[in-house]
Each structure stands twice: as C-alpha cells, then as structure tokens.
Short mmCIF file of C-alpha atoms in Angstrom, two decimals:
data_model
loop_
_atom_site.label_atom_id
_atom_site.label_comp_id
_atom_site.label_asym_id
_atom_site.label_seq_id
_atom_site.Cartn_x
_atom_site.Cartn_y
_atom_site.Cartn_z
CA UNK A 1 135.37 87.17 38.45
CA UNK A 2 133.64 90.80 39.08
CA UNK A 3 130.25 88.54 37.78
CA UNK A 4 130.79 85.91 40.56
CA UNK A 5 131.54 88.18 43.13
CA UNK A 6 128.84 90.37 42.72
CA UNK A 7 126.58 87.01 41.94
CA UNK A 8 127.35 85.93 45.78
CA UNK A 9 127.43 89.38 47.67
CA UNK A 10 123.43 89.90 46.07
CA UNK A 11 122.99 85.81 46.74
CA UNK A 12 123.58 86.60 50.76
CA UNK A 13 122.13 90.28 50.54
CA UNK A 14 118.67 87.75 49.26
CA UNK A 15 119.14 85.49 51.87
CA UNK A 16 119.64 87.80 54.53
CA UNK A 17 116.17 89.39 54.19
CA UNK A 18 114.40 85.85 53.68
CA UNK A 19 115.37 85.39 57.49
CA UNK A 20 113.95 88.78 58.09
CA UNK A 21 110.71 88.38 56.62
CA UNK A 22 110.26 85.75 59.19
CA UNK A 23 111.89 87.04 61.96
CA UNK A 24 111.31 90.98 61.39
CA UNK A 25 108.86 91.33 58.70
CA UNK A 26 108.54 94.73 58.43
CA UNK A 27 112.57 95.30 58.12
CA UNK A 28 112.34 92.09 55.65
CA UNK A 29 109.80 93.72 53.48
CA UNK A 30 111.60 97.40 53.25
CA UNK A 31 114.62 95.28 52.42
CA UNK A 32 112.84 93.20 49.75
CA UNK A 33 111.58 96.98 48.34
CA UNK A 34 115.16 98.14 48.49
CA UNK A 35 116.41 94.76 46.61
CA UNK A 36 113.51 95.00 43.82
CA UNK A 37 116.18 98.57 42.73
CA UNK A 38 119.29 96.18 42.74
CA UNK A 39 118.87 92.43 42.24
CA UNK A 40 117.10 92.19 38.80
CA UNK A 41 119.38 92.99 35.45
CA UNK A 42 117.25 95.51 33.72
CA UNK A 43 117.29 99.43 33.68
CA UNK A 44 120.11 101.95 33.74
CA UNK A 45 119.89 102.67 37.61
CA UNK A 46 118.17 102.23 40.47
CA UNK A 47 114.93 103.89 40.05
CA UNK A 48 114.41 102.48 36.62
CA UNK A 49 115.19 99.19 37.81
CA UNK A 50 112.86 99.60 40.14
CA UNK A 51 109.96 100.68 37.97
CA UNK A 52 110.63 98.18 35.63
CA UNK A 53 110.18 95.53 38.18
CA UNK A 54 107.26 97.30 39.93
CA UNK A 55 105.51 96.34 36.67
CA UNK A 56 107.05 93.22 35.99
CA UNK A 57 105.00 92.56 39.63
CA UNK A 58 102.13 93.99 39.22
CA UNK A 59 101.80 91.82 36.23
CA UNK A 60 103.07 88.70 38.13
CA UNK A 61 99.87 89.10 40.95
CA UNK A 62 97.28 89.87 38.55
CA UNK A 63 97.74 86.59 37.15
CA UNK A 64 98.57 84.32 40.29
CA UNK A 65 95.87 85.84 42.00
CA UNK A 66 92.90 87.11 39.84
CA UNK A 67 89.67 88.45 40.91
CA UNK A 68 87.32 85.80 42.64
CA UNK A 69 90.27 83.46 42.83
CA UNK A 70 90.75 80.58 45.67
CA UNK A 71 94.26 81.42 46.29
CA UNK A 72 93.77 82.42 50.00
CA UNK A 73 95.88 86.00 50.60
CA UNK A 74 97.08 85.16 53.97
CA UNK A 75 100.48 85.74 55.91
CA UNK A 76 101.74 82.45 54.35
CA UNK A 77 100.90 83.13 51.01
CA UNK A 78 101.99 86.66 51.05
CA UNK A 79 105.40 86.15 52.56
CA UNK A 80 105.82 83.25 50.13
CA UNK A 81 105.11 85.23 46.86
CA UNK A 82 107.38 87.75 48.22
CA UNK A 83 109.85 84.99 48.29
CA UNK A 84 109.68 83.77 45.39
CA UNK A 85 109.97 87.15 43.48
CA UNK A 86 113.19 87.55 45.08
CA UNK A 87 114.45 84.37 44.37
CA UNK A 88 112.85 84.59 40.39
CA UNK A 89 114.84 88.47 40.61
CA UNK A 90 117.61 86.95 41.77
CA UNK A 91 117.53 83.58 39.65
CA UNK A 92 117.81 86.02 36.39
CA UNK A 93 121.20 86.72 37.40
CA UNK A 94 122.13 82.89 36.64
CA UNK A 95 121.57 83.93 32.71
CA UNK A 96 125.36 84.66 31.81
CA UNK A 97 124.28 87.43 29.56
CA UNK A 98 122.93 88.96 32.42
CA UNK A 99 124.78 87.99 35.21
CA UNK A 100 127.00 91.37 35.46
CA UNK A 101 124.74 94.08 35.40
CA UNK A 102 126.51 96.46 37.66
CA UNK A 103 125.28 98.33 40.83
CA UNK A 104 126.69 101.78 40.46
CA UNK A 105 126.15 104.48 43.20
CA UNK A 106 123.40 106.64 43.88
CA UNK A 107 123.26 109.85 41.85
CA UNK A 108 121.91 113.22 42.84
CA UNK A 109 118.40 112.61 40.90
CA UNK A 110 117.90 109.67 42.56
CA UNK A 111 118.60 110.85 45.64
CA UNK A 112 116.05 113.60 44.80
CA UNK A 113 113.90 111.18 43.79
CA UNK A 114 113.79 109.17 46.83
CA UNK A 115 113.63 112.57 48.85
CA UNK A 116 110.27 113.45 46.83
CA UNK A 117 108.86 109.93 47.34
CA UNK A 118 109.98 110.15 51.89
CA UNK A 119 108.62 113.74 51.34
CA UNK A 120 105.41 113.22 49.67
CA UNK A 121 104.52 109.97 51.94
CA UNK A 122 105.54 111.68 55.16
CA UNK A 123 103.67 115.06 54.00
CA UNK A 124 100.57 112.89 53.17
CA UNK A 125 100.76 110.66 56.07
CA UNK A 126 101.18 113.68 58.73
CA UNK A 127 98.12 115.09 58.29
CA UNK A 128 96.47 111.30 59.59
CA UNK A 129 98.99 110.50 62.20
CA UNK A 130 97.72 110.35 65.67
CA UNK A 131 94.12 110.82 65.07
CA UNK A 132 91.30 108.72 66.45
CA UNK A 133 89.48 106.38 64.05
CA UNK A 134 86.58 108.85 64.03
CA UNK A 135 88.85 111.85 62.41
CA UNK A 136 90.52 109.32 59.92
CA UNK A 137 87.34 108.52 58.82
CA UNK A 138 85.91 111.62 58.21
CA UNK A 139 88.90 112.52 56.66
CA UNK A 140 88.88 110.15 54.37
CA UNK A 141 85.19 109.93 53.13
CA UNK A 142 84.95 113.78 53.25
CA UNK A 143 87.81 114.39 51.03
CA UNK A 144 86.62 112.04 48.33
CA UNK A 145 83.84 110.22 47.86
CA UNK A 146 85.87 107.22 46.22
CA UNK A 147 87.98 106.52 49.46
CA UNK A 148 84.28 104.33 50.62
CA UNK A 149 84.72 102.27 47.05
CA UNK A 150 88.46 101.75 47.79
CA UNK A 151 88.46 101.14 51.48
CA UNK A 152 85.70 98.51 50.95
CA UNK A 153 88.03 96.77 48.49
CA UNK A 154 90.79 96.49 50.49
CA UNK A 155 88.99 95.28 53.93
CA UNK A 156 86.92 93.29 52.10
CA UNK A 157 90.11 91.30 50.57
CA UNK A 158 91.93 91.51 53.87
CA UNK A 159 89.38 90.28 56.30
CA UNK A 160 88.17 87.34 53.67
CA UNK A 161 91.77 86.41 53.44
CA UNK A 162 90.83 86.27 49.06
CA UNK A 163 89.52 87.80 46.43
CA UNK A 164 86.84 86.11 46.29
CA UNK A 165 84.03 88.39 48.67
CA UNK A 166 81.35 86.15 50.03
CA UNK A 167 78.33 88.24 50.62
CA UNK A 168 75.55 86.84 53.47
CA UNK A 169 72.81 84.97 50.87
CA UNK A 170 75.84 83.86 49.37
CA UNK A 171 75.20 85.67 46.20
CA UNK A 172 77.89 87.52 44.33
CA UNK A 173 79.44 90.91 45.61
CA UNK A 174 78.44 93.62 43.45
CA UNK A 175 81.67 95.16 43.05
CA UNK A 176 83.37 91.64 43.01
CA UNK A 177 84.49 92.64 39.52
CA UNK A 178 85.62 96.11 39.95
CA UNK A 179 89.64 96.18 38.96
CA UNK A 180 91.24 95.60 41.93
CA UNK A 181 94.82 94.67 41.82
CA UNK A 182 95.62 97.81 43.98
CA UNK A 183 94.44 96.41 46.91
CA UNK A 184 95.26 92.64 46.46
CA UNK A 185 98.74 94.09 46.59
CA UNK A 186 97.98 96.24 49.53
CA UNK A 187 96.99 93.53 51.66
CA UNK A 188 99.66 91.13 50.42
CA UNK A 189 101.95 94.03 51.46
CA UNK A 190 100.33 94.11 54.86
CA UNK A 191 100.42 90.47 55.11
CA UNK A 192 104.09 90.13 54.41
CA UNK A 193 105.16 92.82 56.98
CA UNK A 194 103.96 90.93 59.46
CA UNK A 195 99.86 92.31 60.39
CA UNK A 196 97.50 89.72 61.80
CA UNK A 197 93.78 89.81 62.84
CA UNK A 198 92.92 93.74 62.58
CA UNK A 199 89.37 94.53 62.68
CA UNK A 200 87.86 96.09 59.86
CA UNK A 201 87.97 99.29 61.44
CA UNK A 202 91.46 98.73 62.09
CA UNK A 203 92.47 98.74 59.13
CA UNK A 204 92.11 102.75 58.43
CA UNK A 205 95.37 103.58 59.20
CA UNK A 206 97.54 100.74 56.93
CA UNK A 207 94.86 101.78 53.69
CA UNK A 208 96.00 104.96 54.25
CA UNK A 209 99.71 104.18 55.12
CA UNK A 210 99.27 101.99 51.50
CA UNK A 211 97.63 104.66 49.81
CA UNK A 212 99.94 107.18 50.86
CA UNK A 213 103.13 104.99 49.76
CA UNK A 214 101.49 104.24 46.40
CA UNK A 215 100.43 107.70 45.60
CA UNK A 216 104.36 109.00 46.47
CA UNK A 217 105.73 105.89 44.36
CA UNK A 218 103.57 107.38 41.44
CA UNK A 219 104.54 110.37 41.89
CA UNK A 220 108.24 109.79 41.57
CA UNK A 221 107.80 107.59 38.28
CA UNK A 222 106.60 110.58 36.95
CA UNK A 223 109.02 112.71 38.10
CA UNK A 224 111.92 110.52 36.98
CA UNK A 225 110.22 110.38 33.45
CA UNK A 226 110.65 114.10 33.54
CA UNK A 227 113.97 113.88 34.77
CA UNK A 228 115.00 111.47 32.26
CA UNK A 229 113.81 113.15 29.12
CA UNK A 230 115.53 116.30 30.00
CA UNK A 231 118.87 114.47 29.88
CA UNK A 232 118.29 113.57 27.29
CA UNK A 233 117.08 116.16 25.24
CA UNK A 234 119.55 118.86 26.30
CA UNK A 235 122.64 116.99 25.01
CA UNK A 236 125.46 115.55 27.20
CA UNK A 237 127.30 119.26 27.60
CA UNK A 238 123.84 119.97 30.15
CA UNK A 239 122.03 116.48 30.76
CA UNK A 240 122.97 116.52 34.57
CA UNK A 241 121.73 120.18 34.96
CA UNK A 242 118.95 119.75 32.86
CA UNK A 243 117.74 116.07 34.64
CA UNK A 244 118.23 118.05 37.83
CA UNK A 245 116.16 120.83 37.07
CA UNK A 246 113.25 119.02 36.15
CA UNK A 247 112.85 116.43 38.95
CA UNK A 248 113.21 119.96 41.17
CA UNK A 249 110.22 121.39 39.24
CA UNK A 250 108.59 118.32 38.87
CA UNK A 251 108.32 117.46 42.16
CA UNK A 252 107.29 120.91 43.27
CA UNK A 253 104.38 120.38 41.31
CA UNK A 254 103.38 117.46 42.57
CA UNK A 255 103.76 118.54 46.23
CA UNK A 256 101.99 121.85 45.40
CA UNK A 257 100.04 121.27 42.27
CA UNK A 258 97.29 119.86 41.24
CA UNK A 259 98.21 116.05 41.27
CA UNK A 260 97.20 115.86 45.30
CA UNK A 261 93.62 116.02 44.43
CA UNK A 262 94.05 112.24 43.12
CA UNK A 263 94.86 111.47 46.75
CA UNK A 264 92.26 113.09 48.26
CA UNK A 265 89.53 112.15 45.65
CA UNK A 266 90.41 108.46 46.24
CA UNK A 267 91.36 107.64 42.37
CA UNK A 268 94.76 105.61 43.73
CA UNK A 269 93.93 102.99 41.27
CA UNK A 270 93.79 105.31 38.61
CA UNK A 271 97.00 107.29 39.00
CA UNK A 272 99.11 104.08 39.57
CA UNK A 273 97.41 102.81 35.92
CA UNK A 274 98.63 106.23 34.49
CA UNK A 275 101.96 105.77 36.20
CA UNK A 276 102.26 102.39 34.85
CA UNK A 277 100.96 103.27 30.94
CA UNK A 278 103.35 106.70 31.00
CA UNK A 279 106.86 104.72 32.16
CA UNK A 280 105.98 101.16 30.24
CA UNK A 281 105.17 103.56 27.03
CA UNK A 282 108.19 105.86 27.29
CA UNK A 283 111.11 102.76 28.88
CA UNK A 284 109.57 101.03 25.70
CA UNK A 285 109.67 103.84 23.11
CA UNK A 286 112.30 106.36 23.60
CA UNK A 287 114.46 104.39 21.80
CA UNK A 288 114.87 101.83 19.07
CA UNK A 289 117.38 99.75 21.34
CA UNK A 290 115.50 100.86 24.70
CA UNK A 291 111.91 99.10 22.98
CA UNK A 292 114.14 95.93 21.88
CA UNK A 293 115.58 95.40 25.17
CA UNK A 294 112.77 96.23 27.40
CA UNK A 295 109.64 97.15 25.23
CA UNK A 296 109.35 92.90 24.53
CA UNK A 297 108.28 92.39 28.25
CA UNK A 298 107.53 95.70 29.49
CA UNK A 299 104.39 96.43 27.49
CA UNK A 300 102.71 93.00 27.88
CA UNK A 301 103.39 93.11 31.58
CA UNK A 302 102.14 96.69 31.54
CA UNK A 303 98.54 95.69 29.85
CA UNK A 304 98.02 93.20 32.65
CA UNK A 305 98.99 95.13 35.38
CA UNK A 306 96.64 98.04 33.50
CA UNK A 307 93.70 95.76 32.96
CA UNK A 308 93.35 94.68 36.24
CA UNK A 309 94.06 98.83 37.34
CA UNK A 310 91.62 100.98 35.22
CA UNK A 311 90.52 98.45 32.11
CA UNK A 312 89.72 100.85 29.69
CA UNK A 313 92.50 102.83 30.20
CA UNK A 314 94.84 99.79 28.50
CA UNK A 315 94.02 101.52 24.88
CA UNK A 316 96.86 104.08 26.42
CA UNK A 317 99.73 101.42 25.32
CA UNK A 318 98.58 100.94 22.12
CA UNK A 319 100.72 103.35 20.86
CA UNK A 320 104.35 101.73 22.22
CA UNK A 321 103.24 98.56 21.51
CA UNK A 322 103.40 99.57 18.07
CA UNK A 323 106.69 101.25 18.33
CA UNK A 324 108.24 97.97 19.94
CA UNK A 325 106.47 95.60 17.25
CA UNK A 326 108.29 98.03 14.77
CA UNK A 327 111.54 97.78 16.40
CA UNK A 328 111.09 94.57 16.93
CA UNK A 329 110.56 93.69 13.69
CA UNK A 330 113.54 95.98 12.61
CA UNK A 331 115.90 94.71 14.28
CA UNK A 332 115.14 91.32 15.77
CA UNK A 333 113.82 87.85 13.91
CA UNK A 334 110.32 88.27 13.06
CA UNK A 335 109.56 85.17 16.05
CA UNK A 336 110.54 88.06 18.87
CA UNK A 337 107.97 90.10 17.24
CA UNK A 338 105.33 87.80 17.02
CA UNK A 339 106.18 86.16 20.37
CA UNK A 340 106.44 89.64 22.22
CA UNK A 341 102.56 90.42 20.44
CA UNK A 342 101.28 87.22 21.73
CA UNK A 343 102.31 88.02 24.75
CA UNK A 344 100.04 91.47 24.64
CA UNK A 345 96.94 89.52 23.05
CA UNK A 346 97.24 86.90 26.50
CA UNK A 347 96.68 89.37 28.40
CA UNK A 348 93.92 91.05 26.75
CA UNK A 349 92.37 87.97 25.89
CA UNK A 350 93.09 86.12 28.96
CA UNK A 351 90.87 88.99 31.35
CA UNK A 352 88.48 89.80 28.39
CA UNK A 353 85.78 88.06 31.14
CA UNK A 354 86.78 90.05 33.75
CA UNK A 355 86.44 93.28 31.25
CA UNK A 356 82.82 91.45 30.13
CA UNK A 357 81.66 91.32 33.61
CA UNK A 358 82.96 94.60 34.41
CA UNK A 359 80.56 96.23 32.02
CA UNK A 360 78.13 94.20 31.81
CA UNK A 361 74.26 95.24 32.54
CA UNK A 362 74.42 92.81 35.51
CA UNK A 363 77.27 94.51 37.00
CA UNK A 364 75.64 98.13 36.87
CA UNK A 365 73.12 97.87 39.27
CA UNK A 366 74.10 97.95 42.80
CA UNK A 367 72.00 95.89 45.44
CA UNK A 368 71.91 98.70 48.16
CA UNK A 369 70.46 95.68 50.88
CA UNK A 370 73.80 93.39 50.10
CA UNK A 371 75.99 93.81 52.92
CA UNK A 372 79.65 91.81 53.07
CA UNK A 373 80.55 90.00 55.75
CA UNK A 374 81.72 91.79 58.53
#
C-alpha cells in the first residue's frame, strides 16, 4: 500500500512539472532538478540520489547527442529529453523491487549542503550581476584565459542549434572535437527553461549563470564525499558530528580556498570530470555491497560522461572499476560481471574516434583565419 501511494503522489508530483515546462519553464526545470533528488530508486538520500543521477545523465546526452551530431538542440528537443528523463526516472519505480524506495526528510548535512551549493552560486554570481556586457567580458577573459575556449563552445552550440559547428568555407571547426558535453548540457538547460533567439553576445550572462551553477554543484559533490566518509569512519557513537564537521570545513575551503581558481581559470569542464571520477569511484568502492548495487551502472555511465568531459582523465576510474568487477564477481553470477565490463569497454570503444580525432596531428593546428558563423 505505502508502495502505491507513494508510486501516485511522485506520478502527479511528474506530471505537475511536465505542464510547467510548457507553461513556466524556468519553474518546470528547477522542479525537474528538485525531482532528479527524489523520483529515481538509487542512493541513501537526497544528495546521493542526486549525484547518482547527475551521472546517470550526463551519460544519457553524451550518447543521444554526440559531437558533430544532427540531432538539432533546440527548445523542442531540449524540453523533450528533459521529459523523457523524468518519465525513464520515474518509469524505474514500476520495477517492484524498486518501487518503495522511501523519501525520508532532509537532514542537517544536506541542508548544509544545499546552503554551500545557494552560497557558492550566489557568491560567484554577485560579483557579475548588473554589469554591462563590456565588464562581463573583461571579467571573464581576464580572469582566465580558458573562459574564450569555453564561451566559444557554448555559443557556438547554442546559436547553431547542434553540435555540429558549420564554419563559412564549410570546412570543419577546429575545435569541433574538443570534449564538450559541458556545454551541450548548458544549452539544453537554457533551452528547456524557456530562452529563445539571444544574440551571441547575449549569451554572457546564462554561460556564466551555467558556469556558476555547475562549479557550486561540483563543489558540493565533493563536499558530501567528505561528509560521507567521516560518518563513516568515526563509528555510529560520532557519525552525525563527525559528517557535520567536515561538510563545515569542507565547504569553507572551497569558498575560501584554493578550488575558486578553477572558476576563474575557466577549467569548468575539468572540475565537473573530477567531480564525476571522485563520487562514481568512491559510491562504487566504499563498499562491497555499495559497488554491487551501484558500481554495475555507475562506473560505465561515469566513463562516458568522463570521455566526453576531459578524455584522458577516464584512466581515473580504472581503479573502481576494478573494485566493482571484484565484487561483482564475488558476489554476483559471473554474467553481471562480464555484462557490467562490457558496458565500460562501449563506452571506451564506442568514442575511441572522438578520442582519435581529439589528438590527432590534424586536430593540433588551429586555422587562426576560420571564423564560425556568427
């Protein structure tokens, strides 16, 4: 009964922000956000549920759509992928095994954890609000050289409606191969919130709004890694204290340490592929049952997401990959195993082009007369 119930109050909750992605997108799409920490029957709360599905997506839009792909990223296409991955979310829930995974209340950490990811956006954020186009700009390209590389990424994919960037002779863009899932998510974030027809210049503010969002969201991963190794560690007399404790410290650092020079250098990409490796690796290997249960989809949704990040960074899961094959091995039939390292060997195998083209001697040398079109 307690299944069925909670099957239809998370069935309207769904429903309820379809019509808003339509009608209000913006309140649809912080709704959908919200949802992703609820609807799907993984993790052990709501911030783990949520990380575990901000892979699980990442993953998901590497692969539907790839670089230089046809699939046009437009306000149709956006709002429908976002539909569809919370109907798939909620669709899990039909699994009877699954069905009851209970929504318990917010705790203190994850209030804390929220209140670092608000404060660390909002901090971030303030220092661009209300300034003219000119001071954004400067702002960004003074502060780090690779906010050009990134910004060109993400207009280029947002005014070409694809990622696929025709150039004026028609040839090739020269960074059509550079990983780029960060901003094919940006935009289709834009998209689905409801923006239409901004002008390239236009769109300074939203790559910072995205960059701000994804830089906070990375830094509360890490924080809530901290958070939950200290519970536990320090046994169940202290876990609470302990967890406490280190999301506090934790996210003082990353407010007043060193990790905001990522931001301002412009290496989004790279932090969110070193958020990605350092929560897939330690959900899949802090525990024999934790890899069984999670590790299976987790790390093979992690190299895709990771490829199509930072590629040679993906070496970084190598080592709980191994720890889940050995658990899986250990405690499951020998098919899980080899069906969960099949999975990992698709996704290398299945961008090993993308990786070929990436480094290749043709993709080295940069025409500096190829201009995109405006």
């Amino acid at each position: 009964m307690k299944a069925n119930r909670l099957l239809i109050i998370l069935s309207g909750l769904t429903a309820v922000t379809i019509a808003l992605i339509f009608l209000v997108p913006v309140v649809g799409f912080i709704a959908t956000i919200v949802l992703l920490s609820i609807i799907p029957p993984w993790g052990r709360g709501r911030i783990e549920r949520f990380i575990i599905s901000s892979i699980v997506i990442m993953a998901l839009i590497a692969v539907i759509y790839p670089r230089a792909s046809s699939i046009p990223i437009d306000s149709v296409t956006a709002r429908v992928t976002v539909i569809g991955i919370l109907l798939g979310a909620l669709s899990l829930r039909l699994i009877p095994r699954l069905r009851y995974m209970p929504v318990s209340a917010p705790t203190l950490v994850e209030l804390m954890l929220i209140g670092l990811f608000i404060g660390t956006a909002g901090w971030i954020l303030g220092s661009y609000f209300g300034r003219s186009d000119y001071e954004m700009l400067s702002g960004l390209y003074f502060s780090g050289w690779d906010n050009q590389g990134h910004f060109t990424t993400f207009a280029n994919t947002y005014m070409q409606q694809s990622s696929a960037w025709t150039t004026i002779d028609g040839s090739e863009a020269w960074n059509q191969w550079y990983p780029s899932l960060h901003s094919t998510l940006w935009v289709l974030s834009e998209r689905a919130a409801g923006s239409a027809n901004l002008s390239r210049i236009g769109l300074l503010w939203p790559f910072i709004i995205w960059s701000a969002v994804t830089f906070a969201m990375c830094m509360m991963f890490f924080t809530w890694i901290a958070g939950d190794l200290a519970r536990r560690v320090s046994g169940k007399k202290y876990a609470k204290q302990a967890s406490v404790l280190a999301v506090f410290a934790t996210g003082v650092f990353t407010l007043l340490g060193s990790p905001a020079l990522f931001f301002n250098a412009g290496f989004i990409n790279f932090v969110l592929a070193v958020s990605v490796i350092s929560t897939a690796s330690y959900i899949s290997a802090r525990s024999m049952r934790s890899a069984v249960t999670y590790g299976w989809f987790v790390i093979p949704a992690a190299t895709v997401a990771v490829i199509n990040l930072w590629t040679p960074m993906v070496i970084g899961l190598i080592p709980a990959g191994v720890v889940v094959l050995i658990a899986m091995w250990t405690l499951k039939p020998r098919g899980l195993c080899c069906g969960s390292l099949e999975l990992s060997s698709l996704g290398l195998f299945w961008h090993f082009n993308r990786f070929a083209q990436l480094f290749g001697p043709d993709q080295v040398r940069v025409n500096s007369v190829q201009r995109l079109v405006q």
